[in-house]
Amino acid sequence: DVKVTQSSRYLVKRTGEKVFLECVQDMDHENMFWYRQDPGLGLRLIYFSYDVKMKEKGDIPEGYSVSREKKERFSLILESASTNQTSMYLCASSAGGTYNEQFFGPGTRLTVL
Amino acid sequence: AQSVAQPEDQVNVAEGNPLTVKCTYSVSGNPYLFWYVQYPNRGLQFLLKYITGDNLVKGSYGFEAEFNKSQTSFHLKKPSALVSDSALYFCAVRDKVGGSSNTGKLIFGQGTTLQVKP
């Protein structure tokens, strides 16, 4: 089975802190994605990566950055956390190709105080 | 631009009755469509996808979806609902190719909560 793991299930941070969210997949997938999920807004794509060291902005990249130094690991960084970044963060991965489904991690619920 | 809509925030159905969760899409070109389910405090799980071929797609947990090109719909169905089917359901469409062609970017609907009552 594909496994996507995220470093924390719950995280509480203070405004202005730098926050790292880690995601690891064990299926040698080329593509990795970071989403945030908010009630009534569905999933919104923050960033994605289609190869090591390659990244592209999604729909809501402001206030976030990412890092992919190894194929299996994709990190989301909040440079200076703000209260409006309180959300559920979901990581996903998929094999390369047009038709492949994404596999999701369990999510990290981040609260910024 | 590609988009997907789930017109119902919530669907209520009695256990044992058939269920339908609606999804409509707008794409340029061929649509590649997906359904995911999210149980409480969990990540999303893939249910099924339509790429090409038979308009009725069968997936996990007894779910199926019907692709209707003329109505631009991809409704999720199950003949007999279970209480354990209660969850949040997302429809998604593959985004138009741009940048890297094989990223498989998806655009998600806002989600529909399915409540199955005993």
Coordinates of C-alpha atoms in Angstrom, one line a residue:
Chain A
D1 CA 0.0 0.0 0.0
V2 CA 1.1 3.5 -0.7
K3 CA 1.9 5.3 2.4
V4 CA 2.1 9.1 2.8
T5 CA 3.1 10.3 6.3
Q6 CA 3.1 13.7 7.8
S7 CA 5.3 14.7 10.7
S8 CA 2.5 15.9 13.0
R9 CA -1.2 15.4 13.4
Y10 CA -1.7 18.5 15.5
L11 CA 0.5 21.6 15.8
V12 CA 0.1 24.8 17.8
K13 CA 2.4 27.7 17.0
R14 CA 2.6 31.4 17.8
T15 CA 2.2 34.3 15.3
G16 CA 5.6 35.1 13.7
E17 CA 7.1 31.6 14.2
K18 CA 8.7 29.7 11.4
V19 CA 6.8 26.5 10.9
F20 CA 8.0 23.3 9.1
L21 CA 5.5 20.7 7.9
E22 CA 7.1 17.5 6.6
C23 CA 5.7 14.9 4.3
V24 CA 7.2 11.6 3.3
Q25 CA 6.0 9.0 0.7
D26 CA 7.3 5.5 0.2
M27 CA 6.2 4.7 -3.3
D28 CA 8.9 6.5 -5.3
H29 CA 6.3 9.0 -6.7
E30 CA 7.4 11.8 -8.9
N31 CA 4.8 14.3 -7.9
M32 CA 4.0 15.7 -4.5
F33 CA 1.5 18.3 -3.4
W34 CA 0.6 20.5 -0.5
Y35 CA -3.0 21.6 0.1
R36 CA -4.9 23.4 2.7
Q37 CA -8.4 22.4 3.6
D38 CA -10.9 24.9 5.1
P39 CA -14.6 24.4 5.7
G40 CA -16.7 25.4 2.7
L41 CA -13.6 26.0 0.5
G42 CA -12.6 22.4 -0.2
L43 CA -8.9 21.7 -1.0
R44 CA -6.8 24.5 -2.3
L45 CA -3.4 23.8 -3.8
I46 CA -0.5 25.7 -2.2
Y47 CA 2.5 24.2 -4.0
F48 CA 3.5 21.1 -5.9
S49 CA 6.6 19.5 -7.1
Y50 CA 7.2 17.2 -10.1
D51 CA 10.8 16.3 -9.4
V52 CA 13.5 16.8 -6.9
K53 CA 14.3 20.4 -6.5
M54 CA 11.5 21.4 -8.9
K55 CA 8.4 23.2 -7.6
E56 CA 5.6 25.2 -9.0
K57 CA 3.1 27.6 -7.3
G58 CA -0.4 26.4 -6.8
D59 CA -3.4 28.6 -6.3
I60 CA -2.5 30.1 -2.9
P61 CA 1.3 30.2 -2.5
E62 CA 1.5 33.5 -0.6
G63 CA 3.1 33.1 2.8
Y64 CA 4.4 29.7 2.1
S65 CA 7.5 28.1 0.6
V66 CA 8.5 24.5 -0.1
S67 CA 11.5 22.3 -0.3
R68 CA 12.1 19.0 -2.1
E69 CA 15.7 17.9 -1.6
K70 CA 14.9 14.2 -1.9
K71 CA 12.3 12.4 -4.0
E72 CA 10.4 11.0 -1.0
R73 CA 10.3 14.2 1.1
F74 CA 8.4 17.4 0.5
S75 CA 8.4 20.1 3.1
L76 CA 6.0 23.1 3.5
I77 CA 7.4 26.1 5.3
L78 CA 5.5 29.0 6.8
E79 CA 8.1 31.7 7.0
S80 CA 6.3 33.8 9.6
A81 CA 3.1 32.1 10.7
S82 CA -0.1 34.2 10.9
T83 CA -3.5 33.4 12.4
N84 CA -5.1 33.2 8.9
Q85 CA -2.9 30.2 8.3
T86 CA -4.7 28.2 10.9
S87 CA -6.0 25.3 8.8
M88 CA -5.8 21.6 8.0
Y89 CA -2.8 20.9 5.8
L90 CA -2.8 17.8 3.5
C91 CA 0.1 16.3 1.6
A92 CA -0.4 14.1 -1.4
S93 CA 1.7 12.2 -3.9
S94 CA 1.2 10.6 -7.3
A95 CA 3.1 8.7 -9.9
G96 CA 4.1 10.6 -13.0
G97 CA 1.6 10.5 -15.9
T98 CA -1.6 12.1 -16.8
Y99 CA -4.2 9.8 -15.2
N100 CA -2.8 8.7 -11.8
E101 CA -4.7 9.4 -8.7
Q102 CA -3.2 11.2 -5.7
F103 CA -2.6 9.5 -2.4
F104 CA -3.0 11.6 0.7
G105 CA -1.4 11.7 4.1
P106 CA -3.5 12.0 7.3
G107 CA -3.2 15.7 7.5
T108 CA -1.8 18.2 10.0
R109 CA -4.1 20.5 11.9
L110 CA -2.2 23.7 12.5
T111 CA -3.4 26.3 14.9
V112 CA -1.6 29.7 15.0
L113 CA -2.2 31.7 18.1
Chain B
A1 CA -10.6 27.4 -16.8
Q2 CA -11.3 23.9 -15.5
S3 CA -13.7 23.7 -12.7
V4 CA -15.9 21.3 -10.7
A5 CA -19.0 22.0 -8.7
Q6 CA -20.7 20.0 -6.0
P7 CA -24.1 21.7 -5.7
E8 CA -25.1 20.1 -2.4
D9 CA -23.4 20.9 0.9
Q10 CA -25.1 17.9 2.5
V11 CA -27.0 14.8 1.5
N12 CA -29.1 12.9 3.9
V13 CA -30.2 9.3 3.2
A14 CA -31.6 6.4 5.2
E15 CA -29.5 3.3 5.6
G16 CA -30.4 0.8 2.9
N17 CA -31.6 3.4 0.5
P18 CA -29.7 4.3 -2.7
L19 CA -27.5 7.4 -2.5
T20 CA -26.3 10.0 -5.1
V21 CA -23.8 12.7 -4.6
K22 CA -23.7 15.2 -7.4
C23 CA -20.8 16.6 -9.3
T24 CA -20.7 18.7 -12.5
Y25 CA -17.6 19.9 -14.3
S26 CA -16.4 22.4 -16.9
V27 CA -13.3 21.5 -18.9
S28 CA -11.8 22.2 -22.2
G29 CA -10.9 19.0 -23.8
N30 CA -11.4 15.5 -22.4
P31 CA -12.4 15.4 -18.7
Y32 CA -10.4 13.2 -16.3
L33 CA -12.6 12.9 -13.2
F34 CA -12.0 11.5 -9.7
W35 CA -14.0 10.9 -6.5
Y36 CA -12.4 10.9 -3.0
V37 CA -13.8 10.3 0.4
Q38 CA -12.6 11.8 3.7
Y39 CA -13.6 10.2 7.0
P40 CA -13.4 12.4 10.2
N41 CA -9.9 13.4 11.1
R42 CA -8.4 11.5 8.2
G43 CA -6.8 12.3 4.9
L44 CA -8.6 11.7 1.6
Q45 CA -9.0 8.3 0.1
F46 CA -9.3 7.6 -3.6
L47 CA -12.6 6.0 -4.6
L48 CA -12.7 5.9 -8.4
K49 CA -11.8 7.7 -11.6
Y50 CA -13.0 8.2 -15.1
I51 CA -10.4 8.5 -17.8
T52 CA -12.1 7.0 -20.9
G53 CA -14.4 4.1 -21.9
D54 CA -17.4 2.8 -20.1
N55 CA -19.5 5.6 -18.7
L56 CA -20.2 3.6 -15.5
V57 CA -17.1 3.4 -13.3
K58 CA -16.9 1.0 -10.4
G59 CA -14.8 1.8 -7.4
S60 CA -14.0 1.0 -3.8
Y61 CA -16.6 0.2 -1.0
G62 CA -19.4 -0.6 -3.5
F63 CA -19.4 2.9 -5.0
E64 CA -19.8 3.7 -8.7
A65 CA -20.1 6.9 -10.7
E66 CA -21.8 7.7 -13.9
F67 CA -20.1 9.9 -16.5
N68 CA -22.6 11.9 -18.6
K69 CA -20.9 14.0 -21.2
S70 CA -24.0 15.8 -22.4
Q71 CA -24.9 16.9 -18.9
T72 CA -21.2 17.4 -17.9
S73 CA -21.8 15.4 -14.8
F74 CA -20.1 12.7 -12.8
H75 CA -22.4 11.7 -10.0
L76 CA -21.3 9.3 -7.3
K77 CA -23.8 6.5 -6.5
K78 CA -24.3 3.5 -4.3
P79 CA -27.3 1.1 -4.5
S80 CA -27.6 0.7 -0.7
A81 CA -26.1 3.1 1.8
L82 CA -24.4 2.1 5.0
V83 CA -24.1 4.2 8.2
S84 CA -20.3 3.8 7.8
D85 CA -20.6 5.6 4.4
S86 CA -21.1 8.9 6.4
A87 CA -18.2 11.1 5.4
L88 CA -17.1 14.1 3.3
Y89 CA -17.0 13.4 -0.4
F90 CA -14.9 15.3 -3.0
C91 CA -15.2 15.4 -6.7
A92 CA -12.1 16.5 -8.7
V93 CA -11.1 17.1 -12.2
R94 CA -7.6 17.0 -13.7
D95 CA -6.3 20.5 -14.3
K96 CA -5.5 21.5 -17.8
V97 CA -1.9 20.7 -18.8
G98 CA 0.5 23.5 -18.1
G99 CA 4.0 23.7 -16.9
S100 CA 5.1 20.1 -16.4
S101 CA 2.7 17.9 -18.4
N102 CA 2.6 14.9 -16.1
T103 CA 2.0 16.5 -12.7
G104 CA -1.6 15.3 -12.4
K105 CA -2.8 18.5 -10.7
L106 CA -6.4 18.2 -9.6
I107 CA -9.0 20.8 -9.0
F108 CA -11.4 19.8 -6.2
G109 CA -15.0 20.7 -5.5
Q110 CA -16.0 22.1 -2.2
G111 CA -17.1 18.8 -0.8
T112 CA -20.5 17.2 0.1
T113 CA -21.2 15.8 3.5
L114 CA -23.1 12.5 3.3
Q115 CA -25.1 11.6 6.4
V116 CA -26.6 8.1 6.5
K117 CA -29.1 7.6 9.2
P118 CA -29.9 4.2 10.7

